[in-house]
Amino acid sequence: MFGNPLMDFQNTQFKLAECQAEIMIGEAYVDRCNSELLDGQLMDARAAAAKMWLSEMQARVVDTCLHFFDGYGYMSEYPVARAFTDARAQRIYGGANEIMRVIIARSL
């Protein structure tokens, strides 16, 4: 863009840093849930929270990355377009995120 690589722009660096931070937080939460599952301690509400938050985080990260590709991000030949489609499906199958919210709310 403007003769420079996208990574030369501070806003791009900040956006990617935010994405990386969210991914790292998500990985830590999944690790905790995996440990609880293996120990037989994983509660339904925690599993629902993981599914809900992680699928929404995936959508935020993919949406941010899609902007870097501009119009190409919507063309099916680009991997980011597939990631965008997949991210939407994650919030639906395996129990819609609205159902995950009900499960969480019942545990309160």
PDB file of N, CA and C in Angstrom:
ATOM      1  N   MET A   1       0.844  -1.166   0.000  1.00  0.00           N
ATOM      2  CA  MET A   1       0.000   0.000   0.000  1.00  0.00           C
ATOM      3  C   MET A   1       0.896   1.237   0.000  1.00  0.00           C
ATOM      4  N   PHE A   2       0.640   2.156  -0.890  1.00  0.00           N
ATOM      5  CA  PHE A   2       1.417   3.386  -1.019  1.00  0.00           C
ATOM      6  C   PHE A   2       2.906   3.077  -1.169  1.00  0.00           C
ATOM      7  N   GLY A   3       3.228   1.954  -1.820  1.00  0.00           N
ATOM      8  CA  GLY A   3       4.617   1.586  -2.059  1.00  0.00           C
ATOM      9  C   GLY A   3       5.313   0.919  -0.891  1.00  0.00           C
ATOM     10  N   ASN A   4       4.607   0.667   0.194  1.00  0.00           N
ATOM     11  CA  ASN A   4       5.200   0.040   1.374  1.00  0.00           C
ATOM     12  C   ASN A   4       4.460  -1.250   1.720  1.00  0.00           C
ATOM     13  N   PRO A   5       5.167  -2.199   2.321  1.00  0.00           N
ATOM     14  CA  PRO A   5       4.474  -3.394   2.823  1.00  0.00           C
ATOM     15  C   PRO A   5       3.494  -3.008   3.931  1.00  0.00           C
ATOM     16  N   LEU A   6       2.400  -3.741   4.031  1.00  0.00           N
ATOM     17  CA  LEU A   6       1.402  -3.445   5.061  1.00  0.00           C
ATOM     18  C   LEU A   6       1.992  -3.445   6.465  1.00  0.00           C
ATOM     19  N   MET A   7       2.963  -4.320   6.709  1.00  0.00           N
ATOM     20  CA  MET A   7       3.550  -4.411   8.052  1.00  0.00           C
ATOM     21  C   MET A   7       4.352  -3.171   8.441  1.00  0.00           C
ATOM     22  N   ASP A   8       4.619  -2.289   7.497  1.00  0.00           N
ATOM     23  CA  ASP A   8       5.317  -1.046   7.822  1.00  0.00           C
ATOM     24  C   ASP A   8       4.397  -0.029   8.503  1.00  0.00           C
ATOM     25  N   PHE A   9       3.097  -0.266   8.451  1.00  0.00           N
ATOM     26  CA  PHE A   9       2.137   0.675   9.018  1.00  0.00           C
ATOM     27  C   PHE A   9       1.816   0.288  10.460  1.00  0.00           C
ATOM     28  N   GLN A  10       1.878   1.277  11.334  1.00  0.00           N
ATOM     29  CA  GLN A  10       1.674   1.021  12.753  1.00  0.00           C
ATOM     30  C   GLN A  10       0.281   0.459  13.040  1.00  0.00           C
ATOM     31  N   ASN A  11      -0.730   0.948  12.347  1.00  0.00           N
ATOM     32  CA  ASN A  11      -2.080   0.445  12.576  1.00  0.00           C
ATOM     33  C   ASN A  11      -2.165  -1.049  12.255  1.00  0.00           C
ATOM     34  N   THR A  12      -1.528  -1.467  11.178  1.00  0.00           N
ATOM     35  CA  THR A  12      -1.506  -2.891  10.828  1.00  0.00           C
ATOM     36  C   THR A  12      -0.816  -3.691  11.918  1.00  0.00           C
ATOM     37  N   GLN A  13       0.302  -3.187  12.399  1.00  0.00           N
ATOM     38  CA  GLN A  13       1.023  -3.871  13.477  1.00  0.00           C
ATOM     39  C   GLN A  13       0.144  -3.993  14.722  1.00  0.00           C
ATOM     40  N   PHE A  14      -0.555  -2.920  15.061  1.00  0.00           N
ATOM     41  CA  PHE A  14      -1.417  -2.936  16.245  1.00  0.00           C
ATOM     42  C   PHE A  14      -2.567  -3.928  16.077  1.00  0.00           C
ATOM     43  N   LYS A  15      -3.194  -3.920  14.909  1.00  0.00           N
ATOM     44  CA  LYS A  15      -4.313  -4.835  14.664  1.00  0.00           C
ATOM     45  C   LYS A  15      -3.857  -6.290  14.748  1.00  0.00           C
ATOM     46  N   LEU A  16      -2.711  -6.595  14.155  1.00  0.00           N
ATOM     47  CA  LEU A  16      -2.204  -7.967  14.211  1.00  0.00           C
ATOM     48  C   LEU A  16      -1.772  -8.343  15.621  1.00  0.00           C
ATOM     49  N   ALA A  17      -1.242  -7.389  16.369  1.00  0.00           N
ATOM     50  CA  ALA A  17      -0.877  -7.656  17.766  1.00  0.00           C
ATOM     51  C   ALA A  17      -2.126  -7.970  18.589  1.00  0.00           C
ATOM     52  N   GLU A  18      -3.207  -7.232  18.349  1.00  0.00           N
ATOM     53  CA  GLU A  18      -4.467  -7.509  19.044  1.00  0.00           C
ATOM     54  C   GLU A  18      -4.984  -8.901  18.700  1.00  0.00           C
ATOM     55  N   CYS A  19      -4.901  -9.266  17.429  1.00  0.00           N
ATOM     56  CA  CYS A  19      -5.327 -10.607  17.009  1.00  0.00           C
ATOM     57  C   CYS A  19      -4.491 -11.672  17.701  1.00  0.00           C
ATOM     58  N   GLN A  20      -3.182 -11.474  17.724  1.00  0.00           N
ATOM     59  CA  GLN A  20      -2.292 -12.443  18.363  1.00  0.00           C
ATOM     60  C   GLN A  20      -2.598 -12.573  19.849  1.00  0.00           C
ATOM     61  N   ALA A  21      -2.854 -11.464  20.515  1.00  0.00           N
ATOM     62  CA  ALA A  21      -3.178 -11.506  21.943  1.00  0.00           C
ATOM     63  C   ALA A  21      -4.463 -12.298  22.179  1.00  0.00           C
ATOM     64  N   GLU A  22      -5.480 -12.066  21.369  1.00  0.00           N
ATOM     65  CA  GLU A  22      -6.732 -12.812  21.524  1.00  0.00           C
ATOM     66  C   GLU A  22      -6.517 -14.303  21.292  1.00  0.00           C
ATOM     67  N   ILE A  23      -5.726 -14.646  20.293  1.00  0.00           N
ATOM     68  CA  ILE A  23      -5.448 -16.057  20.009  1.00  0.00           C
ATOM     69  C   ILE A  23      -4.720 -16.699  21.182  1.00  0.00           C
ATOM     70  N   MET A  24      -3.753 -16.008  21.739  1.00  0.00           N
ATOM     71  CA  MET A  24      -3.004 -16.550  22.875  1.00  0.00           C
ATOM     72  C   MET A  24      -3.906 -16.751  24.095  1.00  0.00           C
ATOM     73  N   ILE A  25      -4.794 -15.809  24.348  1.00  0.00           N
ATOM     74  CA  ILE A  25      -5.738 -15.940  25.458  1.00  0.00           C
ATOM     75  C   ILE A  25      -6.657 -17.141  25.219  1.00  0.00           C
ATOM     76  N   GLY A  26      -7.134 -17.273  23.995  1.00  0.00           N
ATOM     77  CA  GLY A  26      -7.990 -18.407  23.653  1.00  0.00           C
ATOM     78  C   GLY A  26      -7.289 -19.734  23.835  1.00  0.00           C
ATOM     79  N   GLU A  27      -6.023 -19.807  23.424  1.00  0.00           N
ATOM     80  CA  GLU A  27      -5.253 -21.042  23.594  1.00  0.00           C
ATOM     81  C   GLU A  27      -5.113 -21.400  25.068  1.00  0.00           C
ATOM     82  N   ALA A  28      -4.870 -20.407  25.904  1.00  0.00           N
ATOM     83  CA  ALA A  28      -4.728 -20.658  27.342  1.00  0.00           C
ATOM     84  C   ALA A  28      -6.041 -21.185  27.927  1.00  0.00           C
ATOM     85  N   TYR A  29      -7.155 -20.624  27.487  1.00  0.00           N
ATOM     86  CA  TYR A  29      -8.453 -21.075  27.992  1.00  0.00           C
ATOM     87  C   TYR A  29      -8.751 -22.501  27.533  1.00  0.00           C
ATOM     88  N   VAL A  30      -8.433 -22.812  26.287  1.00  0.00           N
ATOM     89  CA  VAL A  30      -8.633 -24.172  25.784  1.00  0.00           C
ATOM     90  C   VAL A  30      -7.758 -25.153  26.559  1.00  0.00           C
ATOM     91  N   ASP A  31      -6.524 -24.769  26.848  1.00  0.00           N
ATOM     92  CA  ASP A  31      -5.644 -25.635  27.644  1.00  0.00           C
ATOM     93  C   ASP A  31      -6.262 -25.922  29.009  1.00  0.00           C
ATOM     94  N   ARG A  32      -6.813 -24.898  29.641  1.00  0.00           N
ATOM     95  CA  ARG A  32      -7.454 -25.090  30.950  1.00  0.00           C
ATOM     96  C   ARG A  32      -8.653 -26.026  30.827  1.00  0.00           C
ATOM     97  N   CYS A  33      -9.475 -25.807  29.818  1.00  0.00           N
ATOM     98  CA  CYS A  33     -10.643 -26.669  29.617  1.00  0.00           C
ATOM     99  C   CYS A  33     -10.220 -28.106  29.334  1.00  0.00           C
ATOM    100  N   ASN A  34      -9.172 -28.291  28.539  1.00  0.00           N
ATOM    101  CA  ASN A  34      -8.673 -29.645  28.258  1.00  0.00           C
ATOM    102  C   ASN A  34      -8.217 -30.329  29.534  1.00  0.00           C
ATOM    103  N   SER A  35      -7.504 -29.606  30.376  1.00  0.00           N
ATOM    104  CA  SER A  35      -7.043 -30.179  31.648  1.00  0.00           C
ATOM    105  C   SER A  35      -8.225 -30.584  32.520  1.00  0.00           C
ATOM    106  N   GLU A  36      -9.221 -29.709  32.598  1.00  0.00           N
ATOM    107  CA  GLU A  36     -10.408 -30.024  33.396  1.00  0.00           C
ATOM    108  C   GLU A  36     -11.159 -31.220  32.820  1.00  0.00           C
ATOM    109  N   LEU A  37     -11.232 -31.301  31.496  1.00  0.00           N
ATOM    110  CA  LEU A  37     -11.905 -32.430  30.858  1.00  0.00           C
ATOM    111  C   LEU A  37     -11.195 -33.738  31.193  1.00  0.00           C
ATOM    112  N   LEU A  38      -9.875 -33.746  31.090  1.00  0.00           N
ATOM    113  CA  LEU A  38      -9.101 -34.954  31.390  1.00  0.00           C
ATOM    114  C   LEU A  38      -9.222 -35.357  32.853  1.00  0.00           C
ATOM    115  N   ASP A  39      -9.414 -34.371  33.730  1.00  0.00           N
ATOM    116  CA  ASP A  39      -9.578 -34.648  35.163  1.00  0.00           C
ATOM    117  C   ASP A  39     -11.032 -34.934  35.538  1.00  0.00           C
ATOM    118  N   GLY A  40     -11.935 -34.889  34.541  1.00  0.00           N
ATOM    119  CA  GLY A  40     -13.349 -35.110  34.813  1.00  0.00           C
ATOM    120  C   GLY A  40     -14.014 -33.963  35.541  1.00  0.00           C
ATOM    121  N   GLN A  41     -13.452 -32.766  35.429  1.00  0.00           N
ATOM    122  CA  GLN A  41     -13.946 -31.605  36.174  1.00  0.00           C
ATOM    123  C   GLN A  41     -14.560 -30.511  35.290  1.00  0.00           C
ATOM    124  N   LEU A  42     -14.606 -30.720  33.987  1.00  0.00           N
ATOM    125  CA  LEU A  42     -15.098 -29.665  33.092  1.00  0.00           C
ATOM    126  C   LEU A  42     -16.609 -29.511  33.247  1.00  0.00           C
ATOM    127  N   MET A  43     -17.010 -28.334  33.637  1.00  0.00           N
ATOM    128  CA  MET A  43     -18.429 -28.022  33.820  1.00  0.00           C
ATOM    129  C   MET A  43     -19.033 -27.603  32.477  1.00  0.00           C
ATOM    130  N   ASP A  44     -20.330 -27.876  32.330  1.00  0.00           N
ATOM    131  CA  ASP A  44     -21.018 -27.523  31.084  1.00  0.00           C
ATOM    132  C   ASP A  44     -20.899 -26.035  30.767  1.00  0.00           C
ATOM    133  N   ALA A  45     -21.035 -25.202  31.781  1.00  0.00           N
ATOM    134  CA  ALA A  45     -20.989 -23.754  31.558  1.00  0.00           C
ATOM    135  C   ALA A  45     -19.615 -23.317  31.064  1.00  0.00           C
ATOM    136  N   ARG A  46     -18.559 -23.925  31.582  1.00  0.00           N
ATOM    137  CA  ARG A  46     -17.217 -23.561  31.134  1.00  0.00           C
ATOM    138  C   ARG A  46     -17.002 -24.006  29.683  1.00  0.00           C
ATOM    139  N   ALA A  47     -17.485 -25.191  29.338  1.00  0.00           N
ATOM    140  CA  ALA A  47     -17.375 -25.667  27.955  1.00  0.00           C
ATOM    141  C   ALA A  47     -18.183 -24.771  27.020  1.00  0.00           C
ATOM    142  N   ALA A  48     -19.379 -24.376  27.453  1.00  0.00           N
ATOM    143  CA  ALA A  48     -20.212 -23.485  26.644  1.00  0.00           C
ATOM    144  C   ALA A  48     -19.541 -22.126  26.468  1.00  0.00           C
ATOM    145  N   ALA A  49     -18.933 -21.624  27.536  1.00  0.00           N
ATOM    146  CA  ALA A  49     -18.233 -20.336  27.452  1.00  0.00           C
ATOM    147  C   ALA A  49     -17.063 -20.428  26.488  1.00  0.00           C
ATOM    148  N   ALA A  50     -16.361 -21.553  26.514  1.00  0.00           N
ATOM    149  CA  ALA A  50     -15.232 -21.736  25.595  1.00  0.00           C
ATOM    150  C   ALA A  50     -15.713 -21.733  24.156  1.00  0.00           C
ATOM    151  N   LYS A  51     -16.758 -22.492  23.871  1.00  0.00           N
ATOM    152  CA  LYS A  51     -17.279 -22.570  22.506  1.00  0.00           C
ATOM    153  C   LYS A  51     -17.761 -21.200  22.039  1.00  0.00           C
ATOM    154  N   MET A  52     -18.499 -20.506  22.908  1.00  0.00           N
ATOM    155  CA  MET A  52     -19.045 -19.205  22.548  1.00  0.00           C
ATOM    156  C   MET A  52     -17.933 -18.175  22.322  1.00  0.00           C
ATOM    157  N   TRP A  53     -17.063 -18.024  23.312  1.00  0.00           N
ATOM    158  CA  TRP A  53     -16.046 -16.976  23.226  1.00  0.00           C
ATOM    159  C   TRP A  53     -15.054 -17.252  22.100  1.00  0.00           C
ATOM    160  N   LEU A  54     -14.624 -18.501  21.979  1.00  0.00           N
ATOM    161  CA  LEU A  54     -13.622 -18.821  20.962  1.00  0.00           C
ATOM    162  C   LEU A  54     -14.173 -18.660  19.552  1.00  0.00           C
ATOM    163  N   SER A  55     -15.421 -19.047  19.322  1.00  0.00           N
ATOM    164  CA  SER A  55     -15.979 -18.880  17.979  1.00  0.00           C
ATOM    165  C   SER A  55     -16.187 -17.401  17.654  1.00  0.00           C
ATOM    166  N   GLU A  56     -16.536 -16.602  18.659  1.00  0.00           N
ATOM    167  CA  GLU A  56     -16.676 -15.162  18.421  1.00  0.00           C
ATOM    168  C   GLU A  56     -15.318 -14.494  18.243  1.00  0.00           C
ATOM    169  N   MET A  57     -14.331 -14.964  18.977  1.00  0.00           N
ATOM    170  CA  MET A  57     -12.970 -14.445  18.805  1.00  0.00           C
ATOM    171  C   MET A  57     -12.456 -14.786  17.411  1.00  0.00           C
ATOM    172  N   GLN A  58     -12.716 -16.014  16.962  1.00  0.00           N
ATOM    173  CA  GLN A  58     -12.299 -16.415  15.620  1.00  0.00           C
ATOM    174  C   GLN A  58     -12.904 -15.472  14.583  1.00  0.00           C
ATOM    175  N   ALA A  59     -14.172 -15.147  14.736  1.00  0.00           N
ATOM    176  CA  ALA A  59     -14.833 -14.246  13.793  1.00  0.00           C
ATOM    177  C   ALA A  59     -14.195 -12.858  13.818  1.00  0.00           C
ATOM    178  N   ARG A  60     -13.869 -12.361  15.016  1.00  0.00           N
ATOM    179  CA  ARG A  60     -13.226 -11.034  15.114  1.00  0.00           C
ATOM    180  C   ARG A  60     -11.862 -11.035  14.431  1.00  0.00           C
ATOM    181  N   VAL A  61     -11.081 -12.063  14.692  1.00  0.00           N
ATOM    182  CA  VAL A  61      -9.729 -12.134  14.129  1.00  0.00           C
ATOM    183  C   VAL A  61      -9.790 -12.262  12.610  1.00  0.00           C
ATOM    184  N   VAL A  62     -10.641 -13.147  12.119  1.00  0.00           N
ATOM    185  CA  VAL A  62     -10.747 -13.334  10.668  1.00  0.00           C
ATOM    186  C   VAL A  62     -11.265 -12.062  10.008  1.00  0.00           C
ATOM    187  N   ASP A  63     -12.222 -11.398  10.624  1.00  0.00           N
ATOM    188  CA  ASP A  63     -12.746 -10.159  10.063  1.00  0.00           C
ATOM    189  C   ASP A  63     -11.650  -9.098   9.976  1.00  0.00           C
ATOM    190  N   THR A  64     -10.836  -9.003  11.014  1.00  0.00           N
ATOM    191  CA  THR A  64      -9.715  -8.058  10.999  1.00  0.00           C
ATOM    192  C   THR A  64      -8.755  -8.386   9.866  1.00  0.00           C
ATOM    193  N   CYS A  65      -8.419  -9.652   9.734  1.00  0.00           N
ATOM    194  CA  CYS A  65      -7.475 -10.069   8.687  1.00  0.00           C
ATOM    195  C   CYS A  65      -8.062  -9.880   7.293  1.00  0.00           C
ATOM    196  N   LEU A  66      -9.366 -10.087   7.167  1.00  0.00           N
ATOM    197  CA  LEU A  66     -10.025  -9.918   5.877  1.00  0.00           C
ATOM    198  C   LEU A  66      -9.834  -8.500   5.349  1.00  0.00           C
ATOM    199  N   HIS A  67      -9.847  -7.525   6.235  1.00  0.00           N
ATOM    200  CA  HIS A  67      -9.682  -6.129   5.824  1.00  0.00           C
ATOM    201  C   HIS A  67      -8.326  -5.887   5.169  1.00  0.00           C
ATOM    202  N   PHE A  68      -7.317  -6.629   5.555  1.00  0.00           N
ATOM    203  CA  PHE A  68      -5.994  -6.450   4.955  1.00  0.00           C
ATOM    204  C   PHE A  68      -5.974  -6.870   3.487  1.00  0.00           C
ATOM    205  N   PHE A  69      -6.899  -7.735   3.102  1.00  0.00           N
ATOM    206  CA  PHE A  69      -6.944  -8.237   1.730  1.00  0.00           C
ATOM    207  C   PHE A  69      -7.845  -7.400   0.834  1.00  0.00           C
ATOM    208  N   ASP A  70      -8.570  -6.459   1.421  1.00  0.00           N
ATOM    209  CA  ASP A  70      -9.488  -5.600   0.687  1.00  0.00           C
ATOM    210  C   ASP A  70     -10.504  -6.475  -0.052  1.00  0.00           C
ATOM    211  N   GLY A  71     -10.822  -6.183  -1.269  1.00  0.00           N
ATOM    212  CA  GLY A  71     -11.814  -6.944  -2.033  1.00  0.00           C
ATOM    213  C   GLY A  71     -11.410  -8.374  -2.311  1.00  0.00           C
ATOM    214  N   TYR A  72     -10.103  -8.634  -2.362  1.00  0.00           N
ATOM    215  CA  TYR A  72      -9.636  -9.999  -2.610  1.00  0.00           C
ATOM    216  C   TYR A  72     -10.049 -10.947  -1.484  1.00  0.00           C
ATOM    217  N   GLY A  73     -10.276 -10.405  -0.312  1.00  0.00           N
ATOM    218  CA  GLY A  73     -10.652 -11.235   0.822  1.00  0.00           C
ATOM    219  C   GLY A  73     -11.985 -11.939   0.655  1.00  0.00           C
ATOM    220  N   TYR A  74     -12.801 -11.477  -0.280  1.00  0.00           N
ATOM    221  CA  TYR A  74     -14.111 -12.086  -0.513  1.00  0.00           C
ATOM    222  C   TYR A  74     -14.099 -13.059  -1.686  1.00  0.00           C
ATOM    223  N   MET A  75     -12.968 -13.190  -2.359  1.00  0.00           N
ATOM    224  CA  MET A  75     -12.873 -14.105  -3.501  1.00  0.00           C
ATOM    225  C   MET A  75     -12.533 -15.501  -2.996  1.00  0.00           C
ATOM    226  N   SER A  76     -13.300 -16.472  -3.443  1.00  0.00           N
ATOM    227  CA  SER A  76     -13.181 -17.830  -2.902  1.00  0.00           C
ATOM    228  C   SER A  76     -11.819 -18.468  -3.142  1.00  0.00           C
ATOM    229  N   GLU A  77     -11.038 -17.946  -4.079  1.00  0.00           N
ATOM    230  CA  GLU A  77      -9.715 -18.536  -4.305  1.00  0.00           C
ATOM    231  C   GLU A  77      -8.705 -18.186  -3.215  1.00  0.00           C
ATOM    232  N   TYR A  78      -9.043 -17.237  -2.371  1.00  0.00           N
ATOM    233  CA  TYR A  78      -8.131 -16.824  -1.304  1.00  0.00           C
ATOM    234  C   TYR A  78      -8.498 -17.526   0.007  1.00  0.00           C
ATOM    235  N   PRO A  79      -7.494 -18.046   0.705  1.00  0.00           N
ATOM    236  CA  PRO A  79      -7.762 -18.763   1.966  1.00  0.00           C
ATOM    237  C   PRO A  79      -8.509 -17.923   3.000  1.00  0.00           C
ATOM    238  N   VAL A  80      -8.297 -16.625   3.005  1.00  0.00           N
ATOM    239  CA  VAL A  80      -8.971 -15.787   4.001  1.00  0.00           C
ATOM    240  C   VAL A  80     -10.487 -15.773   3.767  1.00  0.00           C
ATOM    241  N   ALA A  81     -10.923 -15.912   2.528  1.00  0.00           N
ATOM    242  CA  ALA A  81     -12.361 -15.972   2.245  1.00  0.00           C
ATOM    243  C   ALA A  81     -12.961 -17.235   2.842  1.00  0.00           C
ATOM    244  N   ARG A  82     -12.246 -18.353   2.722  1.00  0.00           N
ATOM    245  CA  ARG A  82     -12.723 -19.612   3.317  1.00  0.00           C
ATOM    246  C   ARG A  82     -12.733 -19.501   4.841  1.00  0.00           C
ATOM    247  N   ALA A  83     -11.710 -18.895   5.400  1.00  0.00           N
ATOM    248  CA  ALA A  83     -11.652 -18.714   6.852  1.00  0.00           C
ATOM    249  C   ALA A  83     -12.830 -17.867   7.329  1.00  0.00           C
ATOM    250  N   PHE A  84     -13.200 -16.864   6.541  1.00  0.00           N
ATOM    251  CA  PHE A  84     -14.332 -16.002   6.884  1.00  0.00           C
ATOM    252  C   PHE A  84     -15.631 -16.810   6.912  1.00  0.00           C
ATOM    253  N   THR A  85     -15.827 -17.647   5.901  1.00  0.00           N
ATOM    254  CA  THR A  85     -17.016 -18.501   5.838  1.00  0.00           C
ATOM    255  C   THR A  85     -17.033 -19.497   6.987  1.00  0.00           C
ATOM    256  N   ASP A  86     -15.889 -20.123   7.237  1.00  0.00           N
ATOM    257  CA  ASP A  86     -15.790 -21.104   8.321  1.00  0.00           C
ATOM    258  C   ASP A  86     -16.050 -20.466   9.683  1.00  0.00           C
ATOM    259  N   ALA A  87     -15.565 -19.249   9.868  1.00  0.00           N
ATOM    260  CA  ALA A  87     -15.751 -18.566  11.150  1.00  0.00           C
ATOM    261  C   ALA A  87     -17.231 -18.333  11.428  1.00  0.00           C
ATOM    262  N   ARG A  88     -17.976 -18.034  10.400  1.00  0.00           N
ATOM    263  CA  ARG A  88     -19.423 -17.830  10.588  1.00  0.00           C
ATOM    264  C   ARG A  88     -20.092 -19.136  10.995  1.00  0.00           C
ATOM    265  N   ALA A  89     -19.709 -20.221  10.357  1.00  0.00           N
ATOM    266  CA  ALA A  89     -20.312 -21.523  10.658  1.00  0.00           C
ATOM    267  C   ALA A  89     -20.000 -21.970  12.085  1.00  0.00           C
ATOM    268  N   GLN A  90     -18.836 -21.610  12.599  1.00  0.00           N
ATOM    269  CA  GLN A  90     -18.440 -22.020  13.952  1.00  0.00           C
ATOM    270  C   GLN A  90     -19.421 -21.519  15.004  1.00  0.00           C
ATOM    271  N   ARG A  91     -20.017 -20.365  14.765  1.00  0.00           N
ATOM    272  CA  ARG A  91     -20.947 -19.789  15.739  1.00  0.00           C
ATOM    273  C   ARG A  91     -22.317 -20.447  15.694  1.00  0.00           C
ATOM    274  N   ILE A  92     -22.518 -21.338  14.711  1.00  0.00           N
ATOM    275  CA  ILE A  92     -23.829 -21.964  14.541  1.00  0.00           C
ATOM    276  C   ILE A  92     -23.806 -23.439  14.920  1.00  0.00           C
ATOM    277  N   TYR A  93     -22.926 -24.209  14.286  1.00  0.00           N
ATOM    278  CA  TYR A  93     -22.994 -25.651  14.527  1.00  0.00           C
ATOM    279  C   TYR A  93     -22.372 -26.015  15.874  1.00  0.00           C
ATOM    280  N   GLY A  94     -22.768 -27.181  16.358  1.00  0.00           N
ATOM    281  CA  GLY A  94     -22.325 -27.595  17.688  1.00  0.00           C
ATOM    282  C   GLY A  94     -23.092 -26.868  18.780  1.00  0.00           C
ATOM    283  N   GLY A  95     -24.162 -26.215  18.395  1.00  0.00           N
ATOM    284  CA  GLY A  95     -24.952 -25.428  19.335  1.00  0.00           C
ATOM    285  C   GLY A  95     -24.703 -23.953  19.090  1.00  0.00           C
ATOM    286  N   ALA A  96     -25.733 -23.266  18.664  1.00  0.00           N
ATOM    287  CA  ALA A  96     -25.593 -21.834  18.377  1.00  0.00           C
ATOM    288  C   ALA A  96     -25.136 -21.092  19.632  1.00  0.00           C
ATOM    289  N   ASN A  97     -24.438 -20.006  19.429  1.00  0.00           N
ATOM    290  CA  ASN A  97     -23.918 -19.253  20.571  1.00  0.00           C
ATOM    291  C   ASN A  97     -25.022 -18.738  21.493  1.00  0.00           C
ATOM    292  N   GLU A  98     -26.212 -18.537  20.961  1.00  0.00           N
ATOM    293  CA  GLU A  98     -27.323 -18.143  21.826  1.00  0.00           C
ATOM    294  C   GLU A  98     -27.649 -19.270  22.814  1.00  0.00           C
ATOM    295  N   ILE A  99     -27.560 -20.505  22.371  1.00  0.00           N
ATOM    296  CA  ILE A  99     -27.779 -21.653  23.259  1.00  0.00           C
ATOM    297  C   ILE A  99     -26.657 -21.729  24.291  1.00  0.00           C
ATOM    298  N   MET A 100     -25.435 -21.425  23.874  1.00  0.00           N
ATOM    299  CA  MET A 100     -24.313 -21.420  24.820  1.00  0.00           C
ATOM    300  C   MET A 100     -24.565 -20.390  25.920  1.00  0.00           C
ATOM    301  N   ARG A 101     -25.141 -19.251  25.553  1.00  0.00           N
ATOM    302  CA  ARG A 101     -25.463 -18.217  26.544  1.00  0.00           C
ATOM    303  C   ARG A 101     -26.516 -18.716  27.536  1.00  0.00           C
ATOM    304  N   VAL A 102     -27.485 -19.477  27.045  1.00  0.00           N
ATOM    305  CA  VAL A 102     -28.505 -20.047  27.932  1.00  0.00           C
ATOM    306  C   VAL A 102     -27.854 -21.007  28.923  1.00  0.00           C
ATOM    307  N   ILE A 103     -26.959 -21.855  28.440  1.00  0.00           N
ATOM    308  CA  ILE A 103     -26.269 -22.812  29.318  1.00  0.00           C
ATOM    309  C   ILE A 103     -25.474 -22.069  30.387  1.00  0.00           C
ATOM    310  N   ILE A 104     -24.778 -21.030  29.978  1.00  0.00           N
ATOM    311  CA  ILE A 104     -23.987 -20.239  30.933  1.00  0.00           C
ATOM    312  C   ILE A 104     -24.907 -19.564  31.946  1.00  0.00           C
ATOM    313  N   ALA A 105     -25.986 -18.957  31.461  1.00  0.00           N
ATOM    314  CA  ALA A 105     -26.910 -18.234  32.345  1.00  0.00           C
ATOM    315  C   ALA A 105     -27.538 -19.163  33.377  1.00  0.00           C
ATOM    316  N   ARG A 106     -27.828 -20.384  32.995  1.00  0.00           N
ATOM    317  CA  ARG A 106     -28.435 -21.337  33.936  1.00  0.00           C
ATOM    318  C   ARG A 106     -27.485 -21.714  35.069  1.00  0.00           C
ATOM    319  N   SER A 107     -26.198 -21.542  34.834  1.00  0.00           N
ATOM    320  CA  SER A 107     -25.223 -21.910  35.867  1.00  0.00           C
ATOM    321  C   SER A 107     -24.985 -20.781  36.875  1.00  0.00           C
ATOM    322  N   LEU A 108     -25.531 -19.620  36.603  1.00  0.00           N
ATOM    323  CA  LEU A 108     -25.290 -18.464  37.474  1.00  0.00           C
ATOM    324  C   LEU A 108     -26.149 -18.502  38.723  1.00  0.00           C
TER     325      LEU A 108
END
